[in-house]
Amino acid sequence: MHMDRYFSTNMAGWRFLWNVLVFSLAGLAPVLALYVLLSPGFASALVEGGPALRRFLRQVLTNGLPVVFVINYVGFFLFALSRQSDAKDHDSIAFIGADFIARLALFFGLHALIYVVSADWFGSFGGSRVTALQVVAPTLARSALFENVSGVYLYATLISAVPLYVSAIGRSPRMKPIVRLFPGSIGPIAIALLIFAASAVGLTLLAGVMIRIQS
């Protein structure tokens, strides 16, 4: 798939947003289905409907989709920016660094913001903003291990990370010696997945630091 067809700085803004939404849903749906299937009793509880299903859908629509959409928007925008002709004069590895930092900051920041809003609007966390903020770090500390639904949102953003990372790695002079360490043409993909894994580890470490600060 040629991602340039779907994400370019020259396309209309609404079309770019629409493509980000479509890809975000495409990345979210299978990971969400996997999480439901792997959680004992969760699928049967959702099939029965009622409050459990309503809370789950509300959580996905008000927390999951916005987080995934915003992070994917940044990832795809950086991808489009890196493909511009004037960007090719610089080492493309800088775009990976920008995405890496933005990914961590946005994942943490958006969860904090949405949790506070959920406390106000839906009475979540006992309606307490303080409690909402206090549970952010412990929740995200387990997301990389796929132990809660935030893990779904984390891995759903892989759909924007891989195109950017693979493209940037393949065009970066600094990355060529590392790419050659891998057989065939799998180097950029393997390194891209390793960088994404590093971001997941970074999220866990950052959450751990926040937990220590709070305690």
PDB file of C-alpha atoms in Angstrom:
ATOM      1  CA  MET A   1       0.000   0.000   0.000  1.00  0.00           C
ATOM      2  CA  HIS A   2       1.410   3.393  -1.011  1.00  0.00           C
ATOM      3  CA  MET A   3       0.612   5.624   1.967  1.00  0.00           C
ATOM      4  CA  ASP A   4       1.414   8.746  -0.056  1.00  0.00           C
ATOM      5  CA  ARG A   5      -1.966   8.273  -1.742  1.00  0.00           C
ATOM      6  CA  TYR A   6      -3.753   8.682   1.581  1.00  0.00           C
ATOM      7  CA  PHE A   7      -1.573  11.161   3.467  1.00  0.00           C
ATOM      8  CA  SER A   8      -0.066  14.180   1.785  1.00  0.00           C
ATOM      9  CA  THR A   9       0.323  17.777   2.879  1.00  0.00           C
ATOM     10  CA  ASN A  10      -1.122  18.780  -0.496  1.00  0.00           C
ATOM     11  CA  MET A  11      -4.507  17.095  -0.059  1.00  0.00           C
ATOM     12  CA  ALA A  12      -7.607  18.825   1.281  1.00  0.00           C
ATOM     13  CA  GLY A  13      -7.769  19.098   5.057  1.00  0.00           C
ATOM     14  CA  TRP A  14     -11.105  17.305   5.337  1.00  0.00           C
ATOM     15  CA  ARG A  15      -9.832  14.411   3.254  1.00  0.00           C
ATOM     16  CA  PHE A  16      -6.723  14.094   5.417  1.00  0.00           C
ATOM     17  CA  LEU A  17      -8.899  14.049   8.554  1.00  0.00           C
ATOM     18  CA  TRP A  18     -11.222  11.484   7.007  1.00  0.00           C
ATOM     19  CA  ASN A  19      -8.329   9.203   6.083  1.00  0.00           C
ATOM     20  CA  VAL A  20      -6.917   9.476   9.596  1.00  0.00           C
ATOM     21  CA  LEU A  21     -10.322   8.528  11.021  1.00  0.00           C
ATOM     22  CA  VAL A  22     -10.684   5.533   8.697  1.00  0.00           C
ATOM     23  CA  PHE A  23      -7.194   4.254   9.459  1.00  0.00           C
ATOM     24  CA  SER A  24      -7.729   4.858  13.175  1.00  0.00           C
ATOM     25  CA  LEU A  25     -10.883   2.745  13.157  1.00  0.00           C
ATOM     26  CA  ALA A  26      -9.089   0.100  11.107  1.00  0.00           C
ATOM     27  CA  GLY A  27      -6.302  -0.005  13.673  1.00  0.00           C
ATOM     28  CA  LEU A  28      -8.622   0.092  16.679  1.00  0.00           C
ATOM     29  CA  ALA A  29     -11.216  -2.516  15.707  1.00  0.00           C
ATOM     30  CA  PRO A  30      -9.049  -5.686  15.511  1.00  0.00           C
ATOM     31  CA  VAL A  31      -7.030  -4.858  18.630  1.00  0.00           C
ATOM     32  CA  LEU A  32     -10.240  -4.110  20.532  1.00  0.00           C
ATOM     33  CA  ALA A  33     -11.780  -7.393  19.376  1.00  0.00           C
ATOM     34  CA  LEU A  34      -8.642  -9.264  20.479  1.00  0.00           C
ATOM     35  CA  TYR A  35      -8.772  -7.625  23.915  1.00  0.00           C
ATOM     36  CA  VAL A  36     -12.427  -8.579  24.376  1.00  0.00           C
ATOM     37  CA  LEU A  37     -11.764 -12.172  23.349  1.00  0.00           C
ATOM     38  CA  LEU A  38      -8.751 -12.498  25.651  1.00  0.00           C
ATOM     39  CA  SER A  39     -10.578 -11.070  28.686  1.00  0.00           C
ATOM     40  CA  PRO A  40     -12.412 -13.902  30.517  1.00  0.00           C
ATOM     41  CA  GLY A  41     -16.156 -13.332  30.634  1.00  0.00           C
ATOM     42  CA  PHE A  42     -15.909  -9.933  28.973  1.00  0.00           C
ATOM     43  CA  ALA A  43     -17.387 -10.960  25.622  1.00  0.00           C
ATOM     44  CA  SER A  44     -20.408 -12.657  27.235  1.00  0.00           C
ATOM     45  CA  ALA A  45     -21.017  -9.604  29.439  1.00  0.00           C
ATOM     46  CA  LEU A  46     -21.026  -7.331  26.387  1.00  0.00           C
ATOM     47  CA  VAL A  47     -23.342  -9.649  24.442  1.00  0.00           C
ATOM     48  CA  GLU A  48     -25.889  -9.405  27.257  1.00  0.00           C
ATOM     49  CA  GLY A  49     -25.998  -5.652  26.754  1.00  0.00           C
ATOM     50  CA  GLY A  50     -27.133  -3.413  29.571  1.00  0.00           C
ATOM     51  CA  PRO A  51     -24.927  -1.061  31.611  1.00  0.00           C
ATOM     52  CA  ALA A  52     -21.721  -3.015  30.910  1.00  0.00           C
ATOM     53  CA  LEU A  53     -22.055  -2.574  27.153  1.00  0.00           C
ATOM     54  CA  ARG A  54     -23.053   1.084  27.456  1.00  0.00           C
ATOM     55  CA  ARG A  55     -20.085   1.897  29.698  1.00  0.00           C
ATOM     56  CA  PHE A  56     -17.720   0.044  27.390  1.00  0.00           C
ATOM     57  CA  LEU A  57     -18.960   1.795  24.254  1.00  0.00           C
ATOM     58  CA  ARG A  58     -18.853   5.167  25.993  1.00  0.00           C
ATOM     59  CA  GLN A  59     -15.293   4.494  27.131  1.00  0.00           C
ATOM     60  CA  VAL A  60     -14.174   3.566  23.625  1.00  0.00           C
ATOM     61  CA  LEU A  61     -15.937   6.491  21.939  1.00  0.00           C
ATOM     62  CA  THR A  62     -15.004   9.205  24.446  1.00  0.00           C
ATOM     63  CA  ASN A  63     -11.546   7.975  25.433  1.00  0.00           C
ATOM     64  CA  GLY A  64     -10.193   5.418  22.986  1.00  0.00           C
ATOM     65  CA  LEU A  65     -11.132   6.864  19.634  1.00  0.00           C
ATOM     66  CA  PRO A  66     -10.066  10.462  20.439  1.00  0.00           C
ATOM     67  CA  VAL A  67      -6.685   9.283  21.777  1.00  0.00           C
ATOM     68  CA  VAL A  68      -6.049   6.998  18.814  1.00  0.00           C
ATOM     69  CA  PHE A  69      -7.233   9.617  16.320  1.00  0.00           C
ATOM     70  CA  VAL A  70      -5.064  12.456  17.659  1.00  0.00           C
ATOM     71  CA  ILE A  71      -1.912  10.341  17.938  1.00  0.00           C
ATOM     72  CA  ASN A  72      -2.473   8.857  14.489  1.00  0.00           C
ATOM     73  CA  TYR A  73      -3.087  12.335  13.085  1.00  0.00           C
ATOM     74  CA  VAL A  74       0.308  13.473  14.365  1.00  0.00           C
ATOM     75  CA  GLY A  75       1.973  10.308  13.046  1.00  0.00           C
ATOM     76  CA  PHE A  76       0.438  10.560   9.595  1.00  0.00           C
ATOM     77  CA  PHE A  77       1.094  14.310   9.433  1.00  0.00           C
ATOM     78  CA  LEU A  78       4.762  13.734  10.211  1.00  0.00           C
ATOM     79  CA  PHE A  79       4.792  10.995   7.578  1.00  0.00           C
ATOM     80  CA  ALA A  80       3.361  13.390   4.982  1.00  0.00           C
ATOM     81  CA  LEU A  81       5.779  16.101   6.057  1.00  0.00           C
ATOM     82  CA  SER A  82       8.760  13.753   5.811  1.00  0.00           C
ATOM     83  CA  ARG A  83       7.838  12.857   2.230  1.00  0.00           C
ATOM     84  CA  GLN A  84       8.024  16.447   1.014  1.00  0.00           C
ATOM     85  CA  SER A  85      10.924  17.230  -1.300  1.00  0.00           C
ATOM     86  CA  ASP A  86      12.366  19.949   0.962  1.00  0.00           C
ATOM     87  CA  ALA A  87      12.368  17.530   3.918  1.00  0.00           C
ATOM     88  CA  LYS A  88      14.654  15.168   2.019  1.00  0.00           C
ATOM     89  CA  ASP A  89      17.557  17.567   2.556  1.00  0.00           C
ATOM     90  CA  HIS A  90      17.558  16.598   6.246  1.00  0.00           C
ATOM     91  CA  ASP A  91      18.036  13.232   7.918  1.00  0.00           C
ATOM     92  CA  SER A  92      14.569  11.712   8.174  1.00  0.00           C
ATOM     93  CA  ILE A  93      15.388  10.140  11.537  1.00  0.00           C
ATOM     94  CA  ALA A  94      14.407  13.482  13.103  1.00  0.00           C
ATOM     95  CA  PHE A  95      10.759  12.761  12.259  1.00  0.00           C
ATOM     96  CA  ILE A  96      10.933   9.529  14.248  1.00  0.00           C
ATOM     97  CA  GLY A  97      12.289  11.435  17.232  1.00  0.00           C
ATOM     98  CA  ALA A  98       9.483  13.991  16.980  1.00  0.00           C
ATOM     99  CA  ASP A  99       6.853  11.269  16.738  1.00  0.00           C
ATOM    100  CA  PHE A 100       8.374   9.313  19.633  1.00  0.00           C
ATOM    101  CA  ILE A 101       8.195  12.299  21.990  1.00  0.00           C
ATOM    102  CA  ALA A 102       4.757  13.411  20.781  1.00  0.00           C
ATOM    103  CA  ARG A 103       3.395   9.874  21.127  1.00  0.00           C
ATOM    104  CA  LEU A 104       4.366   9.636  24.797  1.00  0.00           C
ATOM    105  CA  ALA A 105       3.239  13.165  25.658  1.00  0.00           C
ATOM    106  CA  LEU A 106      -0.099  12.848  23.890  1.00  0.00           C
ATOM    107  CA  PHE A 107      -0.900   9.403  25.258  1.00  0.00           C
ATOM    108  CA  PHE A 108      -0.348  10.633  28.793  1.00  0.00           C
ATOM    109  CA  GLY A 109      -1.814  14.100  28.347  1.00  0.00           C
ATOM    110  CA  LEU A 110      -4.950  13.043  26.490  1.00  0.00           C
ATOM    111  CA  HIS A 111      -5.743  10.335  29.022  1.00  0.00           C
ATOM    112  CA  ALA A 112      -5.402  12.849  31.851  1.00  0.00           C
ATOM    113  CA  LEU A 113      -7.621  15.373  30.078  1.00  0.00           C
ATOM    114  CA  ILE A 114     -10.283  12.833  29.132  1.00  0.00           C
ATOM    115  CA  TYR A 115     -10.338  11.282  32.608  1.00  0.00           C
ATOM    116  CA  VAL A 116     -10.938  14.710  34.163  1.00  0.00           C
ATOM    117  CA  VAL A 117     -13.694  15.497  31.647  1.00  0.00           C
ATOM    118  CA  SER A 118     -15.250  12.079  32.285  1.00  0.00           C
ATOM    119  CA  ALA A 119     -15.313  12.825  36.011  1.00  0.00           C
ATOM    120  CA  ASP A 120     -17.194  16.063  35.289  1.00  0.00           C
ATOM    121  CA  TRP A 121     -19.566  14.832  32.599  1.00  0.00           C
ATOM    122  CA  PHE A 122     -20.266  11.215  33.521  1.00  0.00           C
ATOM    123  CA  GLY A 123     -19.410  11.093  37.216  1.00  0.00           C
ATOM    124  CA  SER A 124     -16.565   8.662  36.566  1.00  0.00           C
ATOM    125  CA  PHE A 125     -13.974   8.184  39.345  1.00  0.00           C
ATOM    126  CA  GLY A 126     -16.605   9.196  41.863  1.00  0.00           C
ATOM    127  CA  GLY A 127     -16.911  12.532  40.121  1.00  0.00           C
ATOM    128  CA  SER A 128     -13.512  13.551  41.503  1.00  0.00           C
ATOM    129  CA  ARG A 129     -10.983  15.250  39.236  1.00  0.00           C
ATOM    130  CA  VAL A 130      -8.198  14.487  41.699  1.00  0.00           C
ATOM    131  CA  THR A 131      -9.013  10.777  41.652  1.00  0.00           C
ATOM    132  CA  ALA A 132      -9.210  10.867  37.864  1.00  0.00           C
ATOM    133  CA  LEU A 133      -5.689  12.277  37.648  1.00  0.00           C
ATOM    134  CA  GLN A 134      -4.364   9.854  40.253  1.00  0.00           C
ATOM    135  CA  VAL A 135      -5.435   6.768  38.285  1.00  0.00           C
ATOM    136  CA  VAL A 136      -3.843   7.863  34.994  1.00  0.00           C
ATOM    137  CA  ALA A 137      -0.316   6.673  35.769  1.00  0.00           C
ATOM    138  CA  PRO A 138      -1.295   3.302  37.327  1.00  0.00           C
ATOM    139  CA  THR A 139      -3.568   2.623  34.358  1.00  0.00           C
ATOM    140  CA  LEU A 140      -1.002   3.489  31.717  1.00  0.00           C
ATOM    141  CA  ALA A 141       1.728   1.574  33.569  1.00  0.00           C
ATOM    142  CA  ARG A 142      -0.097  -1.643  32.633  1.00  0.00           C
ATOM    143  CA  SER A 143      -1.188  -0.670  29.129  1.00  0.00           C
ATOM    144  CA  ALA A 144       1.964  -1.902  27.373  1.00  0.00           C
ATOM    145  CA  LEU A 145       1.264  -5.342  28.836  1.00  0.00           C
ATOM    146  CA  PHE A 146      -2.239  -5.284  27.315  1.00  0.00           C
ATOM    147  CA  GLU A 147      -3.765  -5.649  30.777  1.00  0.00           C
ATOM    148  CA  ASN A 148      -6.407  -2.964  30.318  1.00  0.00           C
ATOM    149  CA  VAL A 149      -8.261  -1.257  27.518  1.00  0.00           C
ATOM    150  CA  SER A 150      -5.657   1.521  27.359  1.00  0.00           C
ATOM    151  CA  GLY A 151      -3.355  -1.129  25.926  1.00  0.00           C
ATOM    152  CA  VAL A 152      -5.799  -1.411  23.035  1.00  0.00           C
ATOM    153  CA  TYR A 153      -5.446   2.288  22.337  1.00  0.00           C
ATOM    154  CA  LEU A 154      -1.676   2.093  22.567  1.00  0.00           C
ATOM    155  CA  TYR A 155      -1.316  -0.693  20.012  1.00  0.00           C
ATOM    156  CA  ALA A 156      -3.997   0.780  17.758  1.00  0.00           C
ATOM    157  CA  THR A 157      -1.610   3.681  17.103  1.00  0.00           C
ATOM    158  CA  LEU A 158       0.853   1.240  15.549  1.00  0.00           C
ATOM    159  CA  ILE A 159      -0.961   1.857  12.258  1.00  0.00           C
ATOM    160  CA  SER A 160       0.508   5.361  12.042  1.00  0.00           C
ATOM    161  CA  ALA A 161       3.905   4.596  13.568  1.00  0.00           C
ATOM    162  CA  VAL A 162       4.976   1.875  11.149  1.00  0.00           C
ATOM    163  CA  PRO A 163       4.553   3.827   7.862  1.00  0.00           C
ATOM    164  CA  LEU A 164       6.425   6.820   9.275  1.00  0.00           C
ATOM    165  CA  TYR A 165       9.203   4.769  10.849  1.00  0.00           C
ATOM    166  CA  VAL A 166       9.728   2.432   7.892  1.00  0.00           C
ATOM    167  CA  SER A 167       9.807   5.331   5.441  1.00  0.00           C
ATOM    168  CA  ALA A 168      12.155   7.421   7.587  1.00  0.00           C
ATOM    169  CA  ILE A 169      14.485   4.517   8.372  1.00  0.00           C
ATOM    170  CA  GLY A 170      14.714   3.521   4.717  1.00  0.00           C
ATOM    171  CA  ARG A 171      15.804   7.047   3.712  1.00  0.00           C
ATOM    172  CA  SER A 172      18.079   7.861   6.648  1.00  0.00           C
ATOM    173  CA  PRO A 173      21.848   7.740   5.941  1.00  0.00           C
ATOM    174  CA  ARG A 174      22.512   7.274   9.654  1.00  0.00           C
ATOM    175  CA  MET A 175      20.323   4.176   9.809  1.00  0.00           C
ATOM    176  CA  LYS A 176      21.898   2.355   6.853  1.00  0.00           C
ATOM    177  CA  PRO A 177      24.576   0.543   8.917  1.00  0.00           C
ATOM    178  CA  ILE A 178      21.883  -0.735  11.290  1.00  0.00           C
ATOM    179  CA  VAL A 179      19.524  -1.731   8.476  1.00  0.00           C
ATOM    180  CA  ARG A 180      22.307  -3.832   6.925  1.00  0.00           C
ATOM    181  CA  LEU A 181      22.444  -5.947  10.080  1.00  0.00           C
ATOM    182  CA  PHE A 182      19.096  -7.488   9.121  1.00  0.00           C
ATOM    183  CA  PRO A 183      18.684 -10.011   6.290  1.00  0.00           C
ATOM    184  CA  GLY A 184      16.907  -9.059   3.088  1.00  0.00           C
ATOM    185  CA  SER A 185      14.543  -6.134   3.174  1.00  0.00           C
ATOM    186  CA  ILE A 186      13.101  -6.686   6.662  1.00  0.00           C
ATOM    187  CA  GLY A 187      15.478  -4.200   8.289  1.00  0.00           C
ATOM    188  CA  PRO A 188      13.270  -1.070   8.232  1.00  0.00           C
ATOM    189  CA  ILE A 189      10.186  -2.994   9.404  1.00  0.00           C
ATOM    190  CA  ALA A 190      12.050  -4.770  12.199  1.00  0.00           C
ATOM    191  CA  ILE A 191      13.638  -1.543  13.405  1.00  0.00           C
ATOM    192  CA  ALA A 192      10.276   0.268  13.194  1.00  0.00           C
ATOM    193  CA  LEU A 193       8.678  -2.360  15.430  1.00  0.00           C
ATOM    194  CA  LEU A 194      11.588  -2.139  17.860  1.00  0.00           C
ATOM    195  CA  ILE A 195      11.206   1.643  18.074  1.00  0.00           C
ATOM    196  CA  PHE A 196       7.485   1.294  18.718  1.00  0.00           C
ATOM    197  CA  ALA A 197       8.238  -1.294  21.406  1.00  0.00           C
ATOM    198  CA  ALA A 198      10.690   1.188  22.912  1.00  0.00           C
ATOM    199  CA  SER A 199       7.917   3.791  23.048  1.00  0.00           C
ATOM    200  CA  ALA A 200       5.716   1.296  24.912  1.00  0.00           C
ATOM    201  CA  VAL A 201       8.546   0.673  27.378  1.00  0.00           C
ATOM    202  CA  GLY A 202       9.072   4.421  27.658  1.00  0.00           C
ATOM    203  CA  LEU A 203       5.398   4.878  28.493  1.00  0.00           C
ATOM    204  CA  THR A 204       5.660   2.249  31.234  1.00  0.00           C
ATOM    205  CA  LEU A 205       8.760   3.884  32.703  1.00  0.00           C
ATOM    206  CA  LEU A 206       7.188   7.344  32.568  1.00  0.00           C
ATOM    207  CA  ALA A 207       4.074   6.031  34.296  1.00  0.00           C
ATOM    208  CA  GLY A 208       6.272   4.430  36.936  1.00  0.00           C
ATOM    209  CA  VAL A 209       7.981   7.752  37.614  1.00  0.00           C
ATOM    210  CA  MET A 210       4.598   9.464  37.934  1.00  0.00           C
ATOM    211  CA  ILE A 211       3.421   6.822  40.392  1.00  0.00           C
ATOM    212  CA  ARG A 212       6.490   7.418  42.559  1.00  0.00           C
ATOM    213  CA  ILE A 213       5.883  11.165  42.487  1.00  0.00           C
ATOM    214  CA  GLN A 214       2.261  10.684  43.528  1.00  0.00           C
ATOM    215  CA  SER A 215       3.090   8.320  46.386  1.00  0.00           C
TER     216      SER A 215
END
